[in-house]
Coordinates of C-alpha atoms in Angstrom, one line a residue:
Chain A
M273 CA 0.0 0.0 0.0
K274 CA 1.3 3.5 -0.9
R275 CA 1.9 5.6 2.1
Y276 CA 1.6 9.4 2.4
E277 CA 2.5 11.7 5.3
Y278 CA 0.8 14.9 6.3
D279 CA 0.5 17.1 9.4
V280 CA -3.2 17.3 9.1
L281 CA -5.7 15.1 7.2
V282 CA -9.2 16.7 6.7
I283 CA -11.9 14.3 5.7
G284 CA -14.7 15.9 3.7
A285 CA -14.5 19.1 1.6
G286 CA -17.7 20.8 2.6
P287 CA -17.6 24.3 4.2
G288 CA -16.3 22.9 7.6
G289 CA -13.5 20.8 6.0
S290 CA -12.3 23.5 3.6
M291 CA -12.1 26.1 6.4
A292 CA -10.3 23.7 8.7
A293 CA -7.8 23.0 5.9
R294 CA -7.4 26.7 5.1
Y295 CA -6.6 27.8 8.6
A296 CA -4.3 24.8 9.3
A297 CA -2.4 25.4 6.1
R298 CA -2.2 29.1 6.8
H299 CA -0.2 28.2 10.0
G300 CA 2.4 26.4 7.9
L301 CA 1.1 22.9 8.3
K302 CA 1.2 20.3 5.5
V303 CA -2.5 19.7 4.9
L304 CA -4.5 17.1 2.8
L305 CA -8.2 17.7 2.2
I306 CA -10.0 14.6 0.8
E307 CA -13.5 14.4 -0.7
K308 CA -15.2 11.2 -1.7
R309 CA -17.3 12.9 -4.5
P310 CA -15.9 13.6 -7.9
E311 CA -16.9 17.3 -7.6
I312 CA -16.9 19.7 -4.6
G313 CA -20.3 21.1 -3.8
V314 CA -22.2 18.5 -5.8
P315 CA -24.7 17.1 -5.1
V316 CA -26.1 19.9 -3.0
R317 CA -27.6 18.8 0.3
C318 CA -28.8 22.1 1.5
A319 CA -31.5 24.7 1.5
E320 CA -28.8 27.3 0.9
G321 CA -30.1 30.1 3.1
I322 CA -27.7 32.0 5.3
S323 CA -27.2 35.4 7.0
R324 CA -24.1 37.3 6.1
A325 CA -23.2 38.6 9.6
W326 CA -20.7 35.8 10.4
M327 CA -18.7 36.0 7.2
D328 CA -16.1 38.6 8.3
E329 CA -15.1 36.4 11.2
V330 CA -14.0 33.6 8.9
E331 CA -12.7 36.0 6.2
I332 CA -15.2 35.2 3.5
E333 CA -15.8 38.0 1.1
P334 CA -19.3 37.7 -0.6
Q335 CA -18.9 36.8 -4.3
E336 CA -21.5 37.5 -6.9
K337 CA -20.9 34.0 -8.4
W338 CA -22.1 32.1 -5.4
I339 CA -25.0 34.4 -4.4
D340 CA -28.3 33.5 -6.1
A341 CA -30.4 36.0 -4.2
E342 CA -30.2 38.6 -1.6
I343 CA -32.8 38.3 1.1
D344 CA -34.4 41.2 3.2
G345 CA -36.0 39.0 5.8
A346 CA -38.0 35.9 6.7
K347 CA -41.7 35.2 6.9
I348 CA -43.0 32.4 9.2
Y349 CA -46.5 31.2 8.5
S350 CA -49.0 29.7 11.0
P351 CA -50.5 26.3 10.1
D352 CA -53.7 27.9 8.8
E353 CA -51.5 30.5 7.0
K354 CA -53.6 33.3 8.5
S355 CA -50.8 34.7 10.6
V356 CA -47.4 35.6 9.4
I357 CA -44.4 36.6 11.6
K358 CA -42.4 38.9 9.5
L359 CA -38.7 39.3 10.4
S360 CA -37.4 42.1 8.3
A361 CA -33.8 42.9 8.1
E362 CA -34.6 46.4 7.1
Q363 CA -36.8 47.3 10.0
A364 CA -34.4 45.6 12.4
G365 CA -31.3 47.3 11.0
N366 CA -29.7 43.9 10.5
E367 CA -27.6 42.9 7.6
V368 CA -29.2 41.1 4.7
G369 CA -29.0 37.4 4.1
F370 CA -28.3 35.3 1.0
V371 CA -29.6 32.3 -0.8
L372 CA -26.3 30.7 -1.8
N373 CA -25.3 28.7 -4.8
R374 CA -23.6 25.9 -2.9
E375 CA -22.1 24.4 -6.0
Y376 CA -20.0 27.5 -6.4
F377 CA -19.8 28.4 -2.7
D378 CA -18.2 25.1 -1.7
K379 CA -15.7 25.2 -4.5
Y380 CA -14.8 28.8 -3.5
L381 CA -14.1 27.7 0.1
A382 CA -12.0 24.8 -1.2
S383 CA -10.0 27.2 -3.3
L384 CA -9.3 29.4 -0.2
A385 CA -7.8 26.3 1.4
A386 CA -5.8 25.6 -1.8
Q387 CA -4.5 29.2 -1.8
E388 CA -3.0 28.6 1.6
G389 CA -1.3 25.5 0.4
A390 CA -3.6 22.7 1.2
E391 CA -3.6 19.7 -1.2
I392 CA -7.0 18.4 -2.3
W393 CA -7.9 14.9 -3.5
L394 CA -11.3 14.1 -5.1
K395 CA -13.0 10.8 -5.5
S396 CA -11.1 9.7 -2.4
P397 CA -13.3 8.3 0.4
A398 CA -11.8 7.4 3.7
V399 CA -12.7 3.8 4.4
E400 CA -11.0 3.2 7.7
I401 CA -9.3 5.1 10.5
I402 CA -5.7 4.3 11.5
K403 CA -5.6 4.1 15.3
E404 CA -2.5 3.2 17.3
D405 CA -1.7 3.5 21.0
G406 CA -5.0 5.2 21.6
Y407 CA -4.2 7.9 19.0
V408 CA -5.8 8.5 15.6
R409 CA -2.9 8.6 13.2
G410 CA -4.5 8.9 9.7
A411 CA -6.9 7.0 7.5
I412 CA -7.0 4.4 4.8
V413 CA -8.2 6.2 1.7
R414 CA -9.5 4.7 -1.5
R415 CA -8.1 7.0 -4.2
F416 CA -9.5 6.2 -7.6
G417 CA -10.0 2.7 -6.6
E418 CA -6.6 2.2 -5.1
K419 CA -6.3 1.9 -1.3
V420 CA -3.6 4.1 0.1
E421 CA -2.4 4.9 3.6
V422 CA -2.5 8.5 4.7
R423 CA -0.6 9.2 7.9
A424 CA -1.3 12.4 9.8
K425 CA -0.6 13.9 13.2
I426 CA -4.1 15.2 13.4
V427 CA -7.3 14.0 11.6
I428 CA -10.2 16.5 11.3
G429 CA -13.5 14.7 10.7
A430 CA -15.6 17.0 8.4
D431 CA -17.7 14.2 6.9
G432 CA -21.1 15.8 7.5
F433 CA -24.2 14.2 8.8
E434 CA -22.9 10.7 8.2
S435 CA -20.3 11.5 10.9
Q436 CA -18.6 8.1 10.2
V437 CA -15.1 9.3 11.0
A438 CA -16.2 10.2 14.5
R439 CA -17.7 6.8 15.1
W440 CA -14.7 4.9 13.7
A441 CA -12.6 6.9 16.1
G442 CA -14.8 6.0 19.0
L443 CA -16.4 9.4 19.5
N444 CA -20.1 9.2 20.3
T445 CA -22.2 11.2 17.8
V446 CA -25.1 8.8 17.7
L447 CA -28.4 10.6 17.4
R448 CA -31.7 9.9 19.1
E449 CA -34.7 9.4 16.9
R450 CA -36.2 12.7 17.8
D451 CA -33.0 14.6 17.0
I452 CA -32.9 13.4 13.3
V453 CA -34.7 15.4 10.7
S454 CA -35.1 13.8 7.3
C455 CA -35.3 16.2 4.4
I456 CA -36.2 16.5 0.8
Q457 CA -36.0 19.6 -1.4
Y458 CA -37.1 20.4 -4.9
R459 CA -35.6 23.1 -7.0
M460 CA -38.7 24.5 -8.6
T461 CA -39.0 26.8 -11.5
N462 CA -41.8 29.0 -12.8
I463 CA -43.4 29.6 -9.4
D464 CA -44.7 32.9 -8.0
I465 CA -43.3 33.6 -4.5
E466 CA -42.2 36.9 -3.0
E467 CA -38.6 36.9 -3.9
N468 CA -36.8 38.9 -1.3
F469 CA -38.0 36.9 1.6
T470 CA -37.4 33.3 2.8
H471 CA -40.6 31.6 3.8
F472 CA -41.2 29.0 6.6
F473 CA -44.3 27.0 7.2
I474 CA -44.8 25.2 10.6
G475 CA -47.3 22.7 12.0
S476 CA -48.7 19.4 10.8
C477 CA -47.5 20.0 7.3
A478 CA -44.0 19.1 8.6
P479 CA -44.2 17.4 12.0
G480 CA -41.1 18.2 14.1
G481 CA -39.7 20.3 11.3
Y482 CA -40.9 22.8 8.8
V483 CA -41.4 23.5 5.1
W484 CA -39.1 26.2 3.5
I485 CA -39.3 28.2 0.3
F486 CA -36.0 30.0 -0.4
P487 CA -36.1 32.0 -3.6
K488 CA -33.2 31.7 -6.0
G489 CA -34.4 34.5 -8.3
R490 CA -35.8 34.2 -11.9
K491 CA -39.0 32.6 -10.5
E492 CA -36.9 29.7 -9.1
A493 CA -36.8 28.6 -5.5
N494 CA -35.7 25.8 -3.2
V495 CA -38.9 24.2 -1.8
G496 CA -38.1 21.8 0.9
I497 CA -39.2 20.0 4.0
G498 CA -37.8 18.4 7.1
V499 CA -39.7 16.0 9.3
A500 CA -38.5 14.5 12.6
L501 CA -37.8 10.8 12.5
N502 CA -39.9 10.1 15.5
K503 CA -42.9 11.5 13.6
L504 CA -42.3 9.3 10.6
K505 CA -44.1 6.0 10.4
S506 CA -43.6 4.5 6.9
K507 CA -41.1 4.4 4.1
G508 CA -40.7 7.4 1.8
E509 CA -43.1 9.5 4.0
V510 CA -41.1 12.7 3.8
K511 CA -41.6 12.9 0.1
K512 CA -45.3 12.4 0.6
Y513 CA -45.4 15.3 3.0
M514 CA -43.6 17.5 0.5
D515 CA -45.8 16.5 -2.4
D516 CA -48.9 17.1 -0.3
F517 CA -47.7 20.6 0.6
I518 CA -47.0 21.4 -3.0
E519 CA -50.3 20.0 -4.2
K520 CA -52.2 22.3 -1.7
H521 CA -50.4 25.5 -2.9
E522 CA -51.4 26.7 -6.3
Y523 CA -48.4 29.0 -6.7
L524 CA -46.2 25.9 -6.3
N525 CA -48.1 23.2 -8.1
K526 CA -48.1 25.1 -11.4
G527 CA -44.3 25.1 -11.3
S528 CA -41.8 22.4 -12.4
I529 CA -39.2 20.5 -10.5
I530 CA -35.7 20.7 -12.0
Q531 CA -33.7 19.2 -9.2
I532 CA -34.3 16.8 -6.2
V533 CA -32.0 17.1 -3.2
T534 CA -32.2 14.9 -0.1
G535 CA -30.4 14.6 3.2
A536 CA -30.8 14.7 6.9
V537 CA -29.9 17.1 9.7
S538 CA -29.3 16.7 13.4
T539 CA -31.3 18.8 15.9
C540 CA -29.5 17.9 19.1
P541 CA -27.6 19.7 21.8
V542 CA -23.8 19.9 21.4
P543 CA -22.3 16.5 22.1
K544 CA -20.1 15.9 25.2
R545 CA -16.9 15.0 23.3
I546 CA -15.8 16.2 19.8
V547 CA -12.1 15.6 20.3
D548 CA -9.9 12.7 21.2
N549 CA -6.2 11.9 20.8
G550 CA -5.3 13.0 17.2
I551 CA -8.8 13.9 16.2
M552 CA -11.2 16.8 16.1
L553 CA -14.8 17.0 14.6
V554 CA -16.2 20.1 12.8
G555 CA -19.5 21.2 11.4
D556 CA -22.3 18.7 10.8
A557 CA -20.0 15.8 11.8
A558 CA -19.7 17.4 15.3
R559 CA -23.5 17.9 15.2
L560 CA -23.1 21.7 15.3
I561 CA -26.4 22.5 13.7
D562 CA -28.9 24.9 15.2
P563 CA -31.7 22.6 16.5
I564 CA -34.4 25.1 15.5
T565 CA -33.4 26.4 12.2
G566 CA -31.4 23.4 11.0
G567 CA -28.8 25.9 9.8
G568 CA -25.2 24.6 9.8
I569 CA -23.0 26.4 7.3
A570 CA -21.9 29.3 9.5
N571 CA -21.2 26.9 12.4
A572 CA -19.3 24.6 10.1
C573 CA -17.1 27.5 8.8
I574 CA -16.5 28.9 12.3
S575 CA -15.8 25.5 13.9
G576 CA -13.5 24.7 10.9
K577 CA -11.5 27.9 11.6
Y578 CA -11.2 27.0 15.3
A579 CA -10.1 23.5 14.5
G580 CA -7.5 24.6 11.9
E581 CA -6.0 27.1 14.3
I582 CA -5.9 24.6 17.2
A583 CA -4.4 22.0 15.0
A584 CA -1.5 24.3 14.5
K585 CA -1.1 24.9 18.2
C586 CA -1.2 21.2 19.1
I587 CA 0.7 19.7 16.1
N588 CA 3.6 18.6 18.3
N589 CA 1.3 17.3 21.0
P590 CA -2.0 16.2 19.4
S591 CA -3.3 14.7 22.7
K592 CA -6.9 15.1 23.7
E593 CA -5.8 17.4 26.5
C594 CA -4.3 19.8 24.0
L595 CA -7.1 19.5 21.5
E596 CA -9.7 20.1 24.2
E597 CA -9.1 23.8 23.7
Y598 CA -11.1 23.4 20.5
Q599 CA -13.9 21.6 22.2
N600 CA -14.0 24.3 24.9
K601 CA -14.2 27.0 22.3
V602 CA -17.1 25.2 20.5
K603 CA -19.0 24.7 23.8
E604 CA -18.5 28.3 24.8
R605 CA -19.9 29.4 21.5
W606 CA -22.8 27.1 21.0
E607 CA -23.6 24.9 24.0
K608 CA -26.1 27.2 25.7
K609 CA -27.7 28.5 22.5
H610 CA -28.2 25.0 21.1
L611 CA -29.6 23.6 24.3
R612 CA -32.1 26.4 24.4
N613 CA -33.1 25.9 20.8
W614 CA -33.3 22.2 21.4
F615 CA -35.8 22.8 24.2
V616 CA -37.8 25.1 21.9
K617 CA -37.8 22.5 19.1
E618 CA -39.0 19.8 21.5
K619 CA -41.8 22.1 22.7
L620 CA -42.8 23.2 19.2
A621 CA -43.1 19.6 18.0
E622 CA -45.7 18.9 20.7
L623 CA -48.0 21.9 19.9
S624 CA -51.1 21.2 17.9
D625 CA -52.0 23.3 14.8
D626 CA -54.7 24.9 16.8
T627 CA -52.3 26.1 19.5
L628 CA -49.8 27.2 17.0
N629 CA -52.4 29.3 15.2
K630 CA -53.4 31.0 18.4
L631 CA -49.8 31.6 19.4
M632 CA -48.8 33.0 16.1
D633 CA -51.8 35.2 15.9
V634 CA -50.6 36.9 19.1
V635 CA -46.9 37.0 18.2
S636 CA -47.4 38.2 14.6
K637 CA -48.9 41.4 16.1
E638 CA -45.8 42.0 18.3
D639 CA -43.1 44.3 17.0
I640 CA -40.1 42.0 16.8
S641 CA -37.0 44.1 16.5
E642 CA -34.4 41.5 15.7
I643 CA -34.1 38.5 13.4
S644 CA -33.5 35.7 15.9
V645 CA -35.0 32.8 17.7
R646 CA -34.4 34.6 20.9
A647 CA -36.4 37.7 19.8
I648 CA -39.4 35.4 18.9
L649 CA -39.1 33.6 22.2
E650 CA -39.2 36.9 24.1
A651 CA -42.3 37.9 22.2
V652 CA -43.9 34.5 23.1
Q653 CA -42.8 34.8 26.7
K654 CA -44.8 38.1 27.1
K655 CA -48.1 36.3 26.2
Y656 CA -47.5 32.7 27.0
P657 CA -44.9 32.6 29.8
E658 CA -45.8 28.9 30.6
L659 CA -44.5 27.8 27.3
I660 CA -41.0 29.2 28.0
E661 CA -41.0 28.3 31.7
E662 CA -38.7 25.2 31.4
F663 CA -35.9 27.0 29.7
E664 CA -36.3 30.7 30.5
D665 CA -32.9 30.8 32.2
L666 CA -31.4 29.9 28.8
L667 CA -32.9 33.0 27.2
Chain B
M196 CA -32.8 -14.0 5.5
N197 CA -32.8 -10.6 7.3
M198 CA -31.8 -8.9 4.1
M199 CA -31.8 -5.2 3.5
N200 CA -32.0 -3.7 0.1
V201 CA -31.1 -0.2 -1.2
D202 CA -32.8 0.4 -4.5
P203 CA -30.3 2.2 -6.7
A204 CA -33.1 3.4 -8.9
I205 CA -34.5 5.4 -6.0
C206 CA -31.4 6.1 -3.8
N207 CA -30.0 9.7 -4.0
Y208 CA -26.8 8.8 -2.2
C209 CA -27.4 11.6 0.4
G210 CA -26.3 9.7 3.5
A211 CA -29.4 10.3 5.5
C212 CA -29.5 6.6 6.3
V213 CA -25.8 6.4 7.2
G214 CA -25.9 9.3 9.7
S215 CA -29.1 8.0 11.3
C216 CA -27.8 4.5 11.9
P217 CA -27.2 4.0 15.7
V218 CA -24.6 1.3 15.2
N219 CA -22.7 2.7 12.2
C220 CA -23.3 -0.4 10.1
M221 CA -23.9 1.6 6.9
F222 CA -21.3 3.1 4.7
L223 CA -21.7 5.6 1.8
D224 CA -19.2 5.4 -0.9
E225 CA -19.3 7.8 -3.8
T226 CA -22.3 6.2 -5.3
I227 CA -23.2 3.1 -3.3
V228 CA -24.6 2.4 0.1
R229 CA -23.0 -0.6 1.8
I230 CA -24.6 -2.4 4.7
D231 CA -22.9 -4.6 7.2
E232 CA -25.8 -7.0 7.9
D233 CA -23.9 -8.6 10.8
K234 CA -23.8 -5.4 12.7
C235 CA -27.4 -4.3 11.9
I236 CA -29.8 -4.3 14.8
K237 CA -32.9 -3.9 12.6
C238 CA -34.1 -0.7 14.3
G239 CA -35.6 0.6 11.0
F240 CA -34.2 4.1 11.5
C241 CA -32.6 4.1 8.0
I242 CA -35.8 2.9 6.4
R243 CA -37.7 5.8 7.8
A244 CA -34.9 8.3 7.5
C245 CA -34.6 7.8 3.8
P246 CA -36.5 10.8 2.4
V247 CA -37.4 8.9 -0.8
G248 CA -38.1 5.4 0.5
A249 CA -35.2 3.6 -1.2
I250 CA -34.5 1.2 1.6
S251 CA -36.5 -2.0 2.3
A252 CA -36.0 -5.0 4.4
D253 CA -37.7 -8.4 4.6
W254 CA -38.1 -7.9 8.4
W255 CA -39.7 -4.5 8.0
S256 CA -43.5 -4.3 7.5
E257 CA -45.0 -1.1 6.2

């Protein structure tokens, strides 16, 4: 078996992996970024909506090529669609958001890693982790059909929702049924939807999740749905929920589907351990997804940056004690927020359409001055304090 | 028997099944889902997690 040696091996070239590779390489480390697919950013497994506020922190300069639409705000619809909570960037003085083109965005991030000197291999799935003396020391990679041994002082698991690297390495990222949301999304064309807003529909149309419509411009949009696994009973049910929703909305059912995207997201609190000897997990692989919104791109990029920087610090001592600094930074940043949003998600999943309609009728009349889950919760708290009781100390 | 089957005509290779598996007995290559039947505990998570219904098993009744 051919053998290669690197300082850092990053497994998975999504946003988290590319950012980890970029920051590790920037600090002078010899970095290899591997991707099992033949093309970075394809197939898309994402609704592509993001805010732009976090981009400066990870030194991403918005590029026209990967922005499909600029968004002024979000609209959340009650189950009867009679009440709409409008979160407008303009009125709140917030920055706008984007609907991305992930096919270009992911490639752009990989190019940032390459510019810092990281090497990239495509069509190269990791098939096994190399573990010796309690340390992860690389991976067996199938490169164009040939098995090769890649030795590295530190492995960064950025393999997304699958999170296989973690489990091979002995880190527990197993999800409970209620914390898995199964998703399907159609790229639709020739539909009429207000283009500068993202649209969210909650209630029994998507138990334990929601339906989203994210406009991509030119009468195109990502129309998708996520449903919690514990609410799913039969095979292929998520697609049925999606098709039902589209059938009931005239402005959608006159359109055509030009792409089908599937995937799943985790909606859990931050796991206890995301580092061990010689290994760190970033992004979706570390389950760093907001349990309410299902959003993970920003968290992936930021955690990738943290991991890359800490890899540089610990390269001569990749013990879990040294790498724990990464875990601490992640927990400091997201643990409390994700725990709160996890509570909210659990609550929301229990509410009937009737209760949600009443709740949203009240909240939609409030003046919400910020685009955030917290702002909505504070509005809910005013009218329905009993709903927030359990986790008000997390607000 | 206890056989699981991933229908390649339906499968989108998205990995929803792999990440949902509580015992990590599934593996997503570039364009193939492999299942280690010996490790499988027959919980059915993957069957329900598959958004398009590509997975079936002879021990799973719908």
